Amino acid sequence: PPTNSQMEGNCVLRRGNCRAKGGSPGFKVAILGAAGGIGQPLVMLMKMNPLVSVLHLYDVVNTPGVTSDISHMDTGAVVRGFLGKEQLEDALTGMDLVIIPAGVPRKPGMTRDDLFNINAGIVKTLCEGISKCCPKAIVNLISNPVNSTVPIAAEVFKKAGIYDPRRLLGVTMLDVVRANTFVAEVLGLDPREVDVPVVGGHAGVTILPLLSQVKPPCSFTTKETEYLTSRIQNGGTEVVEAKAGAGSATLSMAYAAVKFADACLRGLRGDAGVVECAFVSSQVTELPFFATRVRLGRSGVEEIYPLGPLNEYERAGLEKAKKELAESIEKGISFARK
Ligand code: NAD
Ligand code: LMR
């Protein structure tokens, strides 16, 4: 069967008459690792996003099948597939937003840091491609360990002379999604009404939910605070163990990634007041990277919000988080500088 691009080549499509109706310019989005466990539901949800005009699917395996399948959805975005390293540059050229869920996931008993040896190299290569082909793109980095892969990406971009810290964001949205869900369960609320800031990083104790700043304002007993903090910090492990060797969170992650990508695109469009948590270059603490609430705009991260008032439990959590984060950040930087 002809691929989407072959159809266009055969001139059976009436050019200029079939796409991007409604006058919205739309954004060009590439997903690297598009055929994976996160990649597939992520491309499906991005194909449904009206802010996306062009969707590039890149992977080292299986992109033709996923692209063919997704391209039959009757939504506006034009879908194109790219397979293997020799097609990486075509996949990236002209992109406004690049989302990276490429890399291996955890199995039971592993930490996210155990993925470093494989995923660090994958992220480095993909970021070299971004430096060359779409240096102005916003990058949403999902591949673990996020606490190290974001510093790796920053070093690659610095080396290429294109680093703009506002455009590199580690995706910690799943921690917020989980926090909203678990807090809503305890409070007996609809999770859509709950907003929990989660700061720090994306692994174990570096995931620091600020339960004293939950909206709507509420208070928790010590037992509730300990239960919620532990459940949020171990949410990823909970899924890894339940999947029993078949990978880590993919569906909730794809949901979180799309929620975050949509916020980035609304920022790029110029919408006001787009605020989400993300792991970014930051001066909120003494560490070079830290996750906090950030305001997203046309340049990416336009404002980084301070931590706000922390209670004693959170201050102790912050010290533990910073200790582990410092090591993970340093590990990423030294890998990239090698
Ligand atoms: P998966 O194994 O199902 O899919 C990964 C995909 O990446 C595969 O299709 C694979 O072919 C592809 N890939 C491998 N090397 C590549 C390369 N060099 N270029 C492009 N693609 C490549 O894994 P998954 O469950 O989708 O998870 C992917 C990553 O996301 C893992 O590192 C996982 O730990 C991480 N993750 C992060 C979060 C988060 O909150 N940030 C949440 C869940 C998972
Ligand atoms: C998650 O939080 O679900 C991801 O980081 C995947 C993992 O390994 O836990």
GROMACS .gro file of C-alpha atoms and ligand atoms in nm:
model
  391
    1PRO     CA    1   0.000   0.000   0.000
    2PRO     CA    2   0.124   0.349  -0.073
    3THR     CA    3   0.256   0.552   0.218
    4ASN     CA    4   0.122   0.895   0.296
    5SER     CA    5   0.416   1.060   0.123
    6GLN     CA    6   0.388   0.830  -0.184
    7MET     CA    7   0.025   0.934  -0.220
    8GLU     CA    8   0.132   1.296  -0.218
    9GLY     CA    9   0.400   1.213  -0.479
   10ASN     CA   10   0.141   1.047  -0.704
   11CYS     CA   11  -0.056   1.371  -0.716
   12VAL     CA   12  -0.385   1.209  -0.620
   13LEU     CA   13  -0.425   1.469  -0.347
   14ARG     CA   14  -0.557   1.808  -0.454
   15ARG     CA   15  -0.279   2.024  -0.323
   16GLY     CA   16  -0.375   2.323  -0.115
   17ASN     CA   17  -0.729   2.194  -0.085
   18CYS     CA   18  -0.715   1.923   0.170
   19ARG     CA   19  -0.513   2.023   0.477
   20ALA     CA   20  -0.500   2.284   0.749
   21LYS     CA   21  -0.846   2.423   0.688
   22GLY     CA   22  -0.962   2.688   0.931
   23GLY     CA   23  -0.663   2.916   0.892
   24SER     CA   24  -0.476   2.797   1.203
   25PRO     CA   25  -0.104   2.793   1.125
   26GLY     CA   26  -0.041   2.495   1.352
   27PHE     CA   27   0.296   2.373   1.479
   28LYS     CA   28   0.537   2.112   1.350
   29VAL     CA   29   0.607   1.844   1.607
   30ALA     CA   30   0.854   1.554   1.595
   31ILE     CA   31   0.833   1.254   1.828
   32LEU     CA   32   1.158   1.056   1.867
   33GLY     CA   33   1.090   0.702   1.987
   34ALA     CA   34   0.747   0.720   1.827
   35ALA     CA   35   0.697   0.343   1.792
   36GLY     CA   36   0.753   0.267   2.160
   37GLY     CA   37   0.526   0.207   2.454
   38ILE     CA   38   0.491   0.581   2.523
   39GLY     CA   39   0.549   0.681   2.162
   40GLN     CA   40   0.242   0.510   2.013
   41PRO     CA   41  -0.029   0.653   2.241
   42LEU     CA   42   0.159   0.983   2.239
   43VAL     CA   43   0.148   1.013   1.859
   44MET     CA   44  -0.219   0.918   1.863
   45LEU     CA   45  -0.302   1.191   2.113
   46MET     CA   46  -0.084   1.448   1.932
   47LYS     CA   47  -0.261   1.364   1.604
   48MET     CA   48  -0.581   1.470   1.783
   49ASN     CA   49  -0.432   1.804   1.893
   50PRO     CA   50  -0.567   2.091   1.680
   51LEU     CA   51  -0.250   2.296   1.744
   52VAL     CA   52  -0.043   2.043   1.546
   53SER     CA   53  -0.024   2.082   1.166
   54VAL     CA   54   0.262   1.840   1.093
   55LEU     CA   55   0.358   1.535   1.298
   56HIS     CA   56   0.690   1.357   1.235
   57LEU     CA   57   0.731   1.006   1.376
   58TYR     CA   58   1.089   0.890   1.419
   59ASP     CA   59   1.216   0.561   1.559
   60VAL     CA   60   1.485   0.303   1.485
   61VAL     CA   61   1.215   0.034   1.435
   62ASN     CA   62   0.851   0.001   1.329
   63THR     CA   63   0.774   0.359   1.223
   64PRO     CA   64   0.621   0.264   0.883
   65GLY     CA   65   0.343   0.063   1.050
   66VAL     CA   66   0.269   0.317   1.322
   67THR     CA   67   0.274   0.602   1.067
   68SER     CA   68   0.038   0.422   0.828
   69ASP     CA   69  -0.202   0.346   1.112
   70ILE     CA   70  -0.202   0.695   1.265
   71SER     CA   71  -0.225   0.868   0.926
   72HIS     CA   72  -0.576   0.727   0.875
   73MET     CA   73  -0.715   0.934   1.164
   74ASP     CA   74  -0.936   1.209   1.022
   75THR     CA   75  -0.775   1.495   1.212
   76GLY     CA   76  -0.583   1.791   1.070
   77ALA     CA   77  -0.218   1.704   1.131
   78VAL     CA   78  -0.021   1.564   0.836
   79VAL     CA   79   0.177   1.257   0.953
   80ARG     CA   80   0.513   1.146   0.817
   81GLY     CA   81   0.729   0.855   0.930
   82PHE     CA   82   1.109   0.832   0.948
   83LEU     CA   83   1.305   0.514   1.015
   84GLY     CA   84   1.664   0.477   1.129
   85LYS     CA   85   1.952   0.713   1.188
   86GLU     CA   86   1.989   0.807   0.822
   87GLN     CA   87   1.641   0.964   0.834
   88LEU     CA   88   1.686   1.150   1.165
   89GLU     CA   89   1.780   1.480   1.001
   90ASP     CA   90   1.474   1.477   0.773
   91ALA     CA   91   1.258   1.398   1.075
   92LEU     CA   92   1.390   1.702   1.262
   93THR     CA   93   1.422   1.968   0.994
   94GLY     CA   94   1.184   2.260   1.050
   95MET     CA   95   1.032   2.132   1.376
   96ASP     CA   96   0.890   2.371   1.638
   97LEU     CA   97   0.865   2.111   1.914
   98VAL     CA   98   1.058   1.785   1.960
   99ILE     CA   99   0.933   1.531   2.214
  100ILE     CA  100   1.178   1.255   2.314
  101PRO     CA  101   1.048   0.932   2.469
  102ALA     CA  102   1.329   0.723   2.307
  103GLY     CA  103   1.519   0.475   2.519
  104VAL     CA  104   1.483   0.169   2.737
  105PRO     CA  105   1.236   0.152   3.029
  106ARG     CA  106   1.289   0.001   3.375
  107LYS     CA  107   1.221  -0.355   3.483
  108PRO     CA  108   1.137  -0.451   3.845
  109GLY     CA  109   1.433  -0.400   4.079
  110MET     CA  110   1.595  -0.129   3.865
  111THR     CA  111   1.632   0.241   3.943
  112ARG     CA  112   1.598   0.503   3.671
  113ASP     CA  113   1.972   0.560   3.701
  114ASP     CA  114   2.026   0.197   3.591
  115LEU     CA  115   1.903   0.313   3.246
  116PHE     CA  116   2.179   0.573   3.219
  117ASN     CA  117   2.432   0.361   3.028
  118ILE     CA  118   2.195   0.298   2.736
  119ASN     CA  119   1.977   0.609   2.735
  120ALA     CA  120   2.254   0.867   2.779
  121GLY     CA  121   2.403   0.777   2.440
  122ILE     CA  122   2.061   0.772   2.270
  123VAL     CA  123   1.973   1.119   2.404
  124LYS     CA  124   2.315   1.256   2.308
  125THR     CA  125   2.279   1.141   1.945
  126LEU     CA  126   1.924   1.273   1.915
  127CYS     CA  127   2.023   1.610   2.061
  128GLU     CA  128   2.312   1.637   1.816
  129GLY     CA  129   2.052   1.600   1.541
  130ILE     CA  130   1.837   1.871   1.698
  131SER     CA  131   2.140   2.106   1.720
  132LYS     CA  132   2.194   2.065   1.348
  133CYS     CA  133   1.840   2.055   1.208
  134CYS     CA  134   1.606   2.249   1.439
  135PRO     CA  135   1.821   2.445   1.686
  136LYS     CA  136   1.531   2.675   1.776
  137ALA     CA  137   1.288   2.395   1.860
  138ILE     CA  138   1.145   2.351   2.209
  139VAL     CA  139   1.263   2.013   2.343
  140ASN     CA  140   1.051   1.802   2.580
  141LEU     CA  141   1.276   1.531   2.723
  142ILE     CA  142   1.103   1.222   2.864
  143SER     CA  143   1.381   0.958   2.843
  144ASN     CA  144   1.508   0.848   3.185
  145PRO     CA  145   1.693   0.925   3.398
  146VAL     CA  146   1.551   1.274   3.333
  147ASN     CA  147   1.767   1.416   3.615
  148SER     CA  148   2.074   1.327   3.402
  149THR     CA  149   1.942   1.332   3.043
  150VAL     CA  150   1.845   1.701   3.064
  151PRO     CA  151   2.201   1.803   3.168
  152ILE     CA  152   2.334   1.582   2.886
  153ALA     CA  153   2.111   1.760   2.634
  154ALA     CA  154   2.222   2.100   2.767
  155GLU     CA  155   2.589   2.006   2.723
  156VAL     CA  156   2.530   1.882   2.367
  157PHE     CA  157   2.352   2.207   2.280
  158LYS     CA  158   2.628   2.415   2.443
  159LYS     CA  159   2.893   2.230   2.245
  160ALA     CA  160   2.701   2.305   1.925
  161GLY     CA  161   2.670   2.673   2.027
  162ILE     CA  162   2.290   2.670   2.017
  163TYR     CA  163   2.198   2.628   2.384
  164ASP     CA  164   1.898   2.832   2.492
  165PRO     CA  165   1.802   2.712   2.843
  166ARG     CA  166   1.447   2.838   2.791
  167ARG     CA  167   1.391   2.576   2.522
  168LEU     CA  168   1.501   2.261   2.706
  169LEU     CA  169   1.246   2.107   2.942
  170GLY     CA  170   1.258   1.777   3.129
  171VAL     CA  171   0.906   1.634   3.150
  172THR     CA  172   0.797   1.585   3.513
  173MET     CA  173   0.428   1.621   3.432
  174LEU     CA  174   0.353   1.259   3.522
  175ASP     CA  175   0.450   1.336   3.882
  176VAL     CA  176   0.197   1.620   3.886
  177VAL     CA  177  -0.069   1.403   3.720
  178ARG     CA  178  -0.014   1.131   3.982
  179ALA     CA  179  -0.007   1.383   4.267
  180ASN     CA  180  -0.336   1.536   4.153
  181THR     CA  181  -0.491   1.189   4.129
  182PHE     CA  182  -0.372   1.057   4.467
  183VAL     CA  183  -0.449   1.380   4.653
  184ALA     CA  184  -0.797   1.392   4.498
  185GLU     CA  185  -0.856   1.033   4.615
  186VAL     CA  186  -0.765   1.123   4.974
  187LEU     CA  187  -0.975   1.441   4.972
  188GLY     CA  188  -1.268   1.286   4.788
  189LEU     CA  189  -1.246   1.545   4.509
  190ASP     CA  190  -1.251   1.534   4.129
  191PRO     CA  191  -0.880   1.519   4.026
  192ARG     CA  192  -0.946   1.787   3.764
  193GLU     CA  193  -1.012   2.033   4.047
  194VAL     CA  194  -0.682   1.959   4.222
  195ASP     CA  195  -0.346   2.120   4.152
  196VAL     CA  196  -0.036   1.992   4.332
  197PRO     CA  197   0.302   2.154   4.262
  198VAL     CA  198   0.574   1.887   4.239
  199VAL     CA  199   0.931   2.019   4.245
  200GLY     CA  200   1.288   1.886   4.245
  201GLY     CA  201   1.347   1.617   3.985
  202HIS     CA  202   1.207   1.294   3.848
  203ALA     CA  203   1.336   0.999   4.055
  204GLY     CA  204   1.256   0.873   4.405
  205VAL     CA  205   1.327   1.130   4.676
  206THR     CA  206   1.401   1.399   4.417
  207ILE     CA  207   1.025   1.402   4.342
  208LEU     CA  208   0.901   1.650   4.602
  209PRO     CA  209   0.526   1.718   4.615
  210LEU     CA  210   0.447   2.043   4.795
  211LEU     CA  211   0.134   1.932   4.976
  212SER     CA  212   0.125   2.255   5.178
  213GLN     CA  213   0.057   2.441   4.850
  214VAL     CA  214  -0.222   2.223   4.711
  215LYS     CA  215  -0.511   2.400   4.544
  216PRO     CA  216  -0.786   2.414   4.657
  217PRO     CA  217  -0.628   2.497   4.994
  218CYS     CA  218  -0.648   2.203   5.233
  219SER     CA  219  -0.453   2.042   5.514
  220PHE     CA  220  -0.328   1.688   5.568
  221THR     CA  221  -0.254   1.484   5.877
  222THR     CA  222   0.104   1.360   5.924
  223LYS     CA  223  -0.012   1.012   5.821
  224GLU     CA  224  -0.175   1.146   5.503
  225THR     CA  225   0.133   1.355   5.419
  226GLU     CA  226   0.364   1.056   5.456
  227TYR     CA  227   0.134   0.826   5.258
  228LEU     CA  228   0.088   1.077   4.974
  229THR     CA  229   0.455   1.175   4.951
  230SER     CA  230   0.563   0.812   4.938
  231ARG     CA  231   0.294   0.715   4.685
  232ILE     CA  232   0.384   1.007   4.454
  233GLN     CA  233   0.758   0.939   4.482
  234ASN     CA  234   0.707   0.569   4.411
  235GLY     CA  235   0.434   0.598   4.147
  236GLY     CA  236   0.671   0.492   3.868
  237THR     CA  237   0.790   0.189   4.064
  238GLU     CA  238   0.428   0.095   4.142
  239VAL     CA  239   0.363   0.068   3.765
  240VAL     CA  240   0.695  -0.107   3.690
  241GLU     CA  241   0.613  -0.375   3.949
  242ALA     CA  242   0.254  -0.415   3.828
  243LYS     CA  243   0.378  -0.458   3.468
  244ALA     CA  244   0.617  -0.726   3.600
  245GLY     CA  245   0.890  -0.695   3.338
  246ALA     CA  246   0.679  -0.557   3.053
  247GLY     CA  247   0.803  -0.199   3.097
  248SER     CA  248   0.702   0.112   3.285
  249ALA     CA  249   0.424   0.371   3.264
  250THR     CA  250   0.327   0.431   2.902
  251LEU     CA  251  -0.042   0.530   2.889
  252SER     CA  252  -0.045   0.774   3.181
  253MET     CA  253   0.290   0.903   3.053
  254ALA     CA  254   0.154   0.963   2.705
  255TYR     CA  255  -0.139   1.149   2.863
  256ALA     CA  256   0.101   1.358   3.075
  257ALA     CA  257   0.334   1.422   2.779
  258VAL     CA  258   0.047   1.549   2.566
  259LYS     CA  259  -0.081   1.769   2.848
  260PHE     CA  260   0.268   1.916   2.876
  261ALA     CA  261   0.330   1.946   2.499
  262ASP     CA  262  -0.006   2.118   2.459
  263ALA     CA  263   0.098   2.371   2.726
  264CYS     CA  264   0.426   2.433   2.538
  265LEU     CA  265   0.235   2.485   2.211
  266ARG     CA  266  -0.015   2.722   2.375
  267GLY     CA  267   0.286   2.914   2.509
  268LEU     CA  268   0.441   2.924   2.161
  269ARG     CA  269   0.110   3.054   2.025
  270GLY     CA  270   0.130   3.340   2.274
  271ASP     CA  271  -0.141   3.237   2.520
  272ALA     CA  272  -0.113   3.412   2.856
  273GLY     CA  273  -0.081   3.240   3.194
  274VAL     CA  274   0.039   2.896   3.081
  275VAL     CA  275   0.205   2.753   3.393
  276GLU     CA  276   0.328   2.395   3.448
  277CYS     CA  277   0.600   2.217   3.645
  278ALA     CA  278   0.913   2.114   3.453
  279PHE     CA  279   1.280   2.024   3.515
  280VAL     CA  280   1.474   2.315   3.370
  281SER     CA  281   1.791   2.521   3.397
  282SER     CA  282   1.721   2.717   3.713
  283GLN     CA  283   1.851   2.948   3.984
  284VAL     CA  284   1.581   2.862   4.234
  285THR     CA  285   1.836   2.653   4.428
  286GLU     CA  286   2.214   2.627   4.408
  287LEU     CA  287   2.174   2.339   4.158
  288PRO     CA  288   2.199   2.415   3.785
  289PHE     CA  289   1.872   2.229   3.709
  290PHE     CA  290   1.560   2.199   3.919
  291ALA     CA  291   1.190   2.134   3.861
  292THR     CA  292   0.948   2.406   3.968
  293ARG     CA  293   0.645   2.577   3.826
  294VAL     CA  294   0.739   2.769   3.512
  295ARG     CA  295   0.549   3.003   3.282
  296LEU     CA  296   0.559   2.898   2.917
  297GLY     CA  297   0.555   3.148   2.632
  298ARG     CA  298   0.678   3.218   2.279
  299SER     CA  299   1.043   3.157   2.382
  300GLY     CA  300   0.975   2.849   2.593
  301VAL     CA  301   1.034   2.900   2.967
  302GLU     CA  302   0.970   3.271   3.023
  303GLU     CA  303   0.950   3.279   3.399
  304ILE     CA  304   1.058   3.043   3.675
  305TYR     CA  305   0.858   3.067   3.996
  306PRO     CA  306   1.022   3.036   4.339
  307LEU     CA  307   0.945   2.743   4.565
  308GLY     CA  308   0.716   2.943   4.791
  309PRO     CA  309   0.680   2.879   5.164
  310LEU     CA  310   0.772   2.521   5.263
  311ASN     CA  311   0.679   2.347   5.587
  312GLU     CA  312   0.933   2.155   5.795
  313TYR     CA  313   0.855   1.820   5.628
  314GLU     CA  314   0.907   1.973   5.283
  315ARG     CA  315   1.228   2.152   5.386
  316ALA     CA  316   1.373   1.817   5.501
  317GLY     CA  317   1.255   1.658   5.173
  318LEU     CA  318   1.421   1.937   4.976
  319GLU     CA  319   1.760   1.869   5.135
  320LYS     CA  320   1.737   1.497   5.048
  321ALA     CA  321   1.622   1.580   4.695
  322LYS     CA  322   1.908   1.823   4.634
  323LYS     CA  323   2.171   1.574   4.748
  324GLU     CA  324   2.060   1.305   4.501
  325LEU     CA  325   1.989   1.557   4.225
  326ALA     CA  326   2.338   1.707   4.248
  327GLU     CA  327   2.492   1.365   4.178
  328SER     CA  328   2.259   1.284   3.888
  329ILE     CA  329   2.316   1.623   3.726
  330GLU     CA  330   2.694   1.591   3.762
  331LYS     CA  331   2.681   1.240   3.613
  332GLY     CA  332   2.502   1.372   3.304
  333ILE     CA  333   2.736   1.667   3.259
  334SER     CA  334   3.052   1.460   3.289
  335PHE     CA  335   2.917   1.197   3.046
  336ALA     CA  336   2.848   1.464   2.785
  337ARG     CA  337   3.184   1.637   2.835
  338LYS     CA  338   3.381   1.312   2.801
  339NAD     P1  339   0.984   0.144   2.492
  339NAD     O1  340   1.101   0.051   2.495
  339NAD     O2  341   0.849   0.086   2.486
  339NAD     O3  342   0.998   0.245   2.372
  339NAD     C1  343   1.117   0.316   2.348
  339NAD     C2  344   1.128   0.340   2.200
  339NAD     O4  345   1.251   0.410   2.179
  339NAD     C3  346   1.135   0.210   2.116
  339NAD     O5  347   1.039   0.213   2.014
  339NAD     C4  348   1.275   0.211   2.062
  339NAD     O6  349   1.287   0.154   1.933
  339NAD     C5  350   1.305   0.360   2.059
  339NAD     N1  351   1.447   0.390   2.048
  339NAD     C6  352   1.552   0.324   2.100
  339NAD     N2  353   1.666   0.380   2.060
  339NAD     C7  354   1.633   0.485   1.983
  339NAD     C8  355   1.706   0.582   1.911
  339NAD     N3  356   1.840   0.584   1.913
  339NAD     N4  357   1.638   0.674   1.840
  339NAD     C9  358   1.503   0.674   1.839
  339NAD     N5  359   1.429   0.585   1.903
  339NAD    C10  360   1.493   0.492   1.975
  339NAD     O7  361   0.998   0.239   2.623
  339NAD     P2  362   0.888   0.338   2.682
  339NAD     O8  363   0.806   0.267   2.781
  339NAD     O9  364   0.823   0.410   2.570
  339NAD    O10  365   0.983   0.440   2.764
  339NAD    C11  366   1.073   0.523   2.698
  339NAD    C12  367   1.155   0.606   2.797
  339NAD    O11  368   1.070   0.696   2.868
  339NAD    C13  369   1.225   0.521   2.903
  339NAD    O12  370   1.354   0.572   2.924
  339NAD    C14  371   1.141   0.544   3.027
  339NAD    O13  372   1.212   0.524   3.145
  339NAD    C15  373   1.101   0.687   3.007
  339NAD     N6  374   0.985   0.732   3.084
  339NAD    C16  375   0.988   0.858   3.137
  339NAD    C17  376   0.881   0.906   3.207
  339NAD    C18  377   0.883   1.045   3.264
  339NAD    O14  378   0.798   1.076   3.347
  339NAD     N7  379   0.972   1.133   3.222
  339NAD    C19  380   0.768   0.825   3.226
  339NAD    C20  381   0.766   0.698   3.171
  339NAD    C21  382   0.876   0.651   3.100
  340LMR     C1  383   0.764   0.695   3.572
  340LMR     O1  384   0.770   0.778   3.662
  340LMR     O2  385   0.664   0.621   3.556
  340LMR     C2  386   0.878   0.683   3.476
  340LMR     O3  387   0.986   0.760   3.515
  340LMR     C3  388   0.914   0.542   3.445
  340LMR     C4  389   0.981   0.471   3.558
  340LMR     O4  390   1.082   0.406   3.535
  340LMR     O5  391   0.930   0.474   3.670
   0.00000   0.00000   0.00000
